[in-house]
Amino acid sequence: MTTHTPATAADRTGVSIDTLRYYEREGLIGPIRRTAGGRREYTEDDLFWIGLVTCFREAGLGIADLRGFVAILRAEHPPQDRVTFLRERRTALEERVTALGKAIGILDEKIAYYS
């Protein structure tokens, strides 16, 4: 099994080492394996989870939402629970996109007015 140091995991996932530790503390990833000397070792599966959490964070999900989704996954809830959760978050994201589109339109109007 291939493992990665925290620095390599951070580099591969595009997040800082502090963020990796934060995600672990919050229960969003892990538990992360440790060497006999106590150093963290990240697996490819860990990197996948980090990528998923990062994607959801970039989509605007809060830590509480992520904890909820991780709990659904780890407790092996029915797939429908996962779908419901994701659809609700998708709807919220669509609403944000609409609001951002309106804001961009207003900014464009002001740019045109002041140009």
JSON list of C-alpha atoms in Angstrom, two decimals:
[
{"chain": "A", "resi": 1, "resn": "MET", "atom": "CA", "xyz": [0.00, 0.00, 0.00]},
{"chain": "A", "resi": 2, "resn": "THR", "atom": "CA", "xyz": [1.35, 3.41, -0.98]},
{"chain": "A", "resi": 3, "resn": "THR", "atom": "CA", "xyz": [1.45, 5.98, 1.80]},
{"chain": "A", "resi": 4, "resn": "HIS", "atom": "CA", "xyz": [2.25, 9.66, 1.78]},
{"chain": "A", "resi": 5, "resn": "THR", "atom": "CA", "xyz": [3.83, 12.02, 4.26]},
{"chain": "A", "resi": 6, "resn": "PRO", "atom": "CA", "xyz": [1.77, 15.00, 5.41]},
{"chain": "A", "resi": 7, "resn": "ALA", "atom": "CA", "xyz": [3.81, 17.26, 3.12]},
{"chain": "A", "resi": 8, "resn": "THR", "atom": "CA", "xyz": [3.18, 15.02, 0.11]},
{"chain": "A", "resi": 9, "resn": "ALA", "atom": "CA", "xyz": [-0.51, 14.69, 0.97]},
{"chain": "A", "resi": 10, "resn": "ALA", "atom": "CA", "xyz": [-0.81, 18.45, 1.28]},
{"chain": "A", "resi": 11, "resn": "ASP", "atom": "CA", "xyz": [0.94, 18.93, -2.05]},
{"chain": "A", "resi": 12, "resn": "ARG", "atom": "CA", "xyz": [-1.17, 16.30, -3.83]},
{"chain": "A", "resi": 13, "resn": "THR", "atom": "CA", "xyz": [-4.47, 17.65, -2.49]},
{"chain": "A", "resi": 14, "resn": "GLY", "atom": "CA", "xyz": [-3.72, 21.37, -2.62]},
{"chain": "A", "resi": 15, "resn": "VAL", "atom": "CA", "xyz": [-4.45, 22.02, 1.04]},
{"chain": "A", "resi": 16, "resn": "SER", "atom": "CA", "xyz": [-2.09, 22.98, 3.83]},
{"chain": "A", "resi": 17, "resn": "ILE", "atom": "CA", "xyz": [-0.78, 20.59, 6.46]},
{"chain": "A", "resi": 18, "resn": "ASP", "atom": "CA", "xyz": [-2.75, 22.61, 9.03]},
{"chain": "A", "resi": 19, "resn": "THR", "atom": "CA", "xyz": [-5.91, 21.99, 7.00]},
{"chain": "A", "resi": 20, "resn": "LEU", "atom": "CA", "xyz": [-5.19, 18.26, 6.92]},
{"chain": "A", "resi": 21, "resn": "ARG", "atom": "CA", "xyz": [-4.90, 18.25, 10.70]},
{"chain": "A", "resi": 22, "resn": "TYR", "atom": "CA", "xyz": [-8.05, 20.33, 11.03]},
{"chain": "A", "resi": 23, "resn": "TYR", "atom": "CA", "xyz": [-10.04, 17.95, 8.82]},
{"chain": "A", "resi": 24, "resn": "GLU", "atom": "CA", "xyz": [-8.81, 15.05, 10.93]},
{"chain": "A", "resi": 25, "resn": "ARG", "atom": "CA", "xyz": [-9.68, 16.79, 14.21]},
{"chain": "A", "resi": 26, "resn": "GLU", "atom": "CA", "xyz": [-13.17, 17.53, 12.90]},
{"chain": "A", "resi": 27, "resn": "GLY", "atom": "CA", "xyz": [-13.66, 13.89, 11.92]},
{"chain": "A", "resi": 28, "resn": "LEU", "atom": "CA", "xyz": [-13.98, 14.68, 8.22]},
{"chain": "A", "resi": 29, "resn": "ILE", "atom": "CA", "xyz": [-11.11, 12.39, 7.28]},
{"chain": "A", "resi": 30, "resn": "GLY", "atom": "CA", "xyz": [-9.42, 9.49, 8.97]},
{"chain": "A", "resi": 31, "resn": "PRO", "atom": "CA", "xyz": [-8.57, 8.22, 11.33]},
{"chain": "A", "resi": 32, "resn": "ILE", "atom": "CA", "xyz": [-5.17, 8.70, 9.73]},
{"chain": "A", "resi": 33, "resn": "ARG", "atom": "CA", "xyz": [-2.63, 5.91, 10.16]},
{"chain": "A", "resi": 34, "resn": "ARG", "atom": "CA", "xyz": [0.47, 6.62, 12.18]},
{"chain": "A", "resi": 35, "resn": "THR", "atom": "CA", "xyz": [3.97, 5.22, 11.93]},
{"chain": "A", "resi": 36, "resn": "ALA", "atom": "CA", "xyz": [5.61, 3.55, 14.92]},
{"chain": "A", "resi": 37, "resn": "GLY", "atom": "CA", "xyz": [7.13, 6.97, 15.61]},
{"chain": "A", "resi": 38, "resn": "GLY", "atom": "CA", "xyz": [3.70, 8.64, 15.62]},
{"chain": "A", "resi": 39, "resn": "ARG", "atom": "CA", "xyz": [3.95, 10.40, 12.26]},
{"chain": "A", "resi": 40, "resn": "ARG", "atom": "CA", "xyz": [0.88, 10.56, 10.06]},
{"chain": "A", "resi": 41, "resn": "GLU", "atom": "CA", "xyz": [0.76, 8.43, 6.89]},
{"chain": "A", "resi": 42, "resn": "TYR", "atom": "CA", "xyz": [-1.90, 9.20, 4.31]},
{"chain": "A", "resi": 43, "resn": "THR", "atom": "CA", "xyz": [-3.20, 6.50, 1.98]},
{"chain": "A", "resi": 44, "resn": "GLU", "atom": "CA", "xyz": [-4.68, 6.97, -1.49]},
{"chain": "A", "resi": 45, "resn": "ASP", "atom": "CA", "xyz": [-8.11, 6.53, 0.11]},
{"chain": "A", "resi": 46, "resn": "ASP", "atom": "CA", "xyz": [-7.30, 9.36, 2.53]},
{"chain": "A", "resi": 47, "resn": "LEU", "atom": "CA", "xyz": [-6.30, 11.56, -0.41]},
{"chain": "A", "resi": 48, "resn": "PHE", "atom": "CA", "xyz": [-9.62, 10.77, -2.10]},
{"chain": "A", "resi": 49, "resn": "TRP", "atom": "CA", "xyz": [-11.51, 11.81, 1.06]},
{"chain": "A", "resi": 50, "resn": "ILE", "atom": "CA", "xyz": [-9.46, 14.99, 1.38]},
{"chain": "A", "resi": 51, "resn": "GLY", "atom": "CA", "xyz": [-10.33, 15.82, -2.24]},
{"chain": "A", "resi": 52, "resn": "LEU", "atom": "CA", "xyz": [-14.00, 15.18, -1.60]},
{"chain": "A", "resi": 53, "resn": "VAL", "atom": "CA", "xyz": [-14.04, 17.35, 1.53]},
{"chain": "A", "resi": 54, "resn": "THR", "atom": "CA", "xyz": [-12.16, 20.09, -0.30]},
{"chain": "A", "resi": 55, "resn": "CYS", "atom": "CA", "xyz": [-14.60, 19.98, -3.20]},
{"chain": "A", "resi": 56, "resn": "PHE", "atom": "CA", "xyz": [-17.57, 20.24, -0.85]},
{"chain": "A", "resi": 57, "resn": "ARG", "atom": "CA", "xyz": [-15.92, 23.12, 1.04]},
{"chain": "A", "resi": 58, "resn": "GLU", "atom": "CA", "xyz": [-15.35, 24.95, -2.23]},
{"chain": "A", "resi": 59, "resn": "ALA", "atom": "CA", "xyz": [-19.02, 24.38, -3.04]},
{"chain": "A", "resi": 60, "resn": "GLY", "atom": "CA", "xyz": [-19.91, 26.25, 0.13]},
{"chain": "A", "resi": 61, "resn": "LEU", "atom": "CA", "xyz": [-20.71, 23.42, 2.52]},
{"chain": "A", "resi": 62, "resn": "GLY", "atom": "CA", "xyz": [-19.90, 24.21, 6.11]},
{"chain": "A", "resi": 63, "resn": "ILE", "atom": "CA", "xyz": [-18.10, 21.98, 8.54]},
{"chain": "A", "resi": 64, "resn": "ALA", "atom": "CA", "xyz": [-21.40, 20.97, 10.18]},
{"chain": "A", "resi": 65, "resn": "ASP", "atom": "CA", "xyz": [-22.78, 19.89, 6.80]},
{"chain": "A", "resi": 66, "resn": "LEU", "atom": "CA", "xyz": [-19.64, 17.91, 6.10]},
{"chain": "A", "resi": 67, "resn": "ARG", "atom": "CA", "xyz": [-19.80, 16.22, 9.49]},
{"chain": "A", "resi": 68, "resn": "GLY", "atom": "CA", "xyz": [-23.38, 15.25, 8.70]},
{"chain": "A", "resi": 69, "resn": "PHE", "atom": "CA", "xyz": [-22.49, 13.79, 5.34]},
{"chain": "A", "resi": 70, "resn": "VAL", "atom": "CA", "xyz": [-19.51, 11.89, 6.73]},
{"chain": "A", "resi": 71, "resn": "ALA", "atom": "CA", "xyz": [-21.77, 10.50, 9.46]},
{"chain": "A", "resi": 72, "resn": "ILE", "atom": "CA", "xyz": [-24.26, 9.32, 6.81]},
{"chain": "A", "resi": 73, "resn": "LEU", "atom": "CA", "xyz": [-21.47, 7.61, 4.88]},
{"chain": "A", "resi": 74, "resn": "ARG", "atom": "CA", "xyz": [-19.80, 6.00, 7.87]},
{"chain": "A", "resi": 75, "resn": "ALA", "atom": "CA", "xyz": [-23.03, 4.74, 9.40]},
{"chain": "A", "resi": 76, "resn": "GLU", "atom": "CA", "xyz": [-23.91, 3.10, 6.10]},
{"chain": "A", "resi": 77, "resn": "HIS", "atom": "CA", "xyz": [-27.27, 4.81, 5.82]},
{"chain": "A", "resi": 78, "resn": "PRO", "atom": "CA", "xyz": [-29.38, 3.85, 2.82]},
{"chain": "A", "resi": 79, "resn": "PRO", "atom": "CA", "xyz": [-28.21, 5.39, -0.46]},
{"chain": "A", "resi": 80, "resn": "GLN", "atom": "CA", "xyz": [-31.38, 7.50, -0.53]},
{"chain": "A", "resi": 81, "resn": "ASP", "atom": "CA", "xyz": [-30.18, 9.40, 2.58]},
{"chain": "A", "resi": 82, "resn": "ARG", "atom": "CA", "xyz": [-27.00, 10.29, 0.72]},
{"chain": "A", "resi": 83, "resn": "VAL", "atom": "CA", "xyz": [-28.93, 11.36, -2.36]},
{"chain": "A", "resi": 84, "resn": "THR", "atom": "CA", "xyz": [-31.30, 13.49, -0.28]},
{"chain": "A", "resi": 85, "resn": "PHE", "atom": "CA", "xyz": [-28.39, 15.20, 1.46]},
{"chain": "A", "resi": 86, "resn": "LEU", "atom": "CA", "xyz": [-26.59, 15.91, -1.82]},
{"chain": "A", "resi": 87, "resn": "ARG", "atom": "CA", "xyz": [-29.75, 17.14, -3.58]},
{"chain": "A", "resi": 88, "resn": "GLU", "atom": "CA", "xyz": [-30.45, 19.57, -0.74]},
{"chain": "A", "resi": 89, "resn": "ARG", "atom": "CA", "xyz": [-26.91, 20.93, -0.95]},
{"chain": "A", "resi": 90, "resn": "ARG", "atom": "CA", "xyz": [-27.13, 21.11, -4.74]},
{"chain": "A", "resi": 91, "resn": "THR", "atom": "CA", "xyz": [-30.31, 23.17, -4.50]},
{"chain": "A", "resi": 92, "resn": "ALA", "atom": "CA", "xyz": [-28.64, 25.56, -2.07]},
{"chain": "A", "resi": 93, "resn": "LEU", "atom": "CA", "xyz": [-25.67, 25.86, -4.42]},
{"chain": "A", "resi": 94, "resn": "GLU", "atom": "CA", "xyz": [-27.97, 26.61, -7.38]},
{"chain": "A", "resi": 95, "resn": "GLU", "atom": "CA", "xyz": [-29.58, 29.37, -5.32]},
{"chain": "A", "resi": 96, "resn": "ARG", "atom": "CA", "xyz": [-26.14, 30.84, -4.64]},
{"chain": "A", "resi": 97, "resn": "VAL", "atom": "CA", "xyz": [-25.30, 30.71, -8.35]},
{"chain": "A", "resi": 98, "resn": "THR", "atom": "CA", "xyz": [-28.52, 32.60, -9.13]},
{"chain": "A", "resi": 99, "resn": "ALA", "atom": "CA", "xyz": [-27.75, 35.22, -6.49]},
{"chain": "A", "resi": 100, "resn": "LEU", "atom": "CA", "xyz": [-24.20, 35.60, -7.78]},
{"chain": "A", "resi": 101, "resn": "GLY", "atom": "CA", "xyz": [-25.51, 35.96, -11.32]},
{"chain": "A", "resi": 102, "resn": "LYS", "atom": "CA", "xyz": [-27.77, 38.82, -10.20]},
{"chain": "A", "resi": 103, "resn": "ALA", "atom": "CA", "xyz": [-24.88, 40.49, -8.37]},
{"chain": "A", "resi": 104, "resn": "ILE", "atom": "CA", "xyz": [-22.67, 40.20, -11.46]},
{"chain": "A", "resi": 105, "resn": "GLY", "atom": "CA", "xyz": [-25.44, 41.74, -13.54]},
{"chain": "A", "resi": 106, "resn": "ILE", "atom": "CA", "xyz": [-25.67, 44.72, -11.19]},
{"chain": "A", "resi": 107, "resn": "LEU", "atom": "CA", "xyz": [-21.90, 45.14, -11.22]},
{"chain": "A", "resi": 108, "resn": "ASP", "atom": "CA", "xyz": [-21.91, 45.03, -15.03]},
{"chain": "A", "resi": 109, "resn": "GLU", "atom": "CA", "xyz": [-24.61, 47.74, -15.11]},
{"chain": "A", "resi": 110, "resn": "LYS", "atom": "CA", "xyz": [-22.57, 49.94, -12.78]},
{"chain": "A", "resi": 111, "resn": "ILE", "atom": "CA", "xyz": [-19.39, 49.35, -14.78]},
{"chain": "A", "resi": 112, "resn": "ALA", "atom": "CA", "xyz": [-21.24, 50.35, -17.97]},
{"chain": "A", "resi": 113, "resn": "TYR", "atom": "CA", "xyz": [-22.77, 53.39, -16.25]},
{"chain": "A", "resi": 114, "resn": "TYR", "atom": "CA", "xyz": [-19.47, 54.68, -14.89]},
{"chain": "A", "resi": 115, "resn": "SER", "atom": "CA", "xyz": [-17.45, 53.89, -18.03]}
]
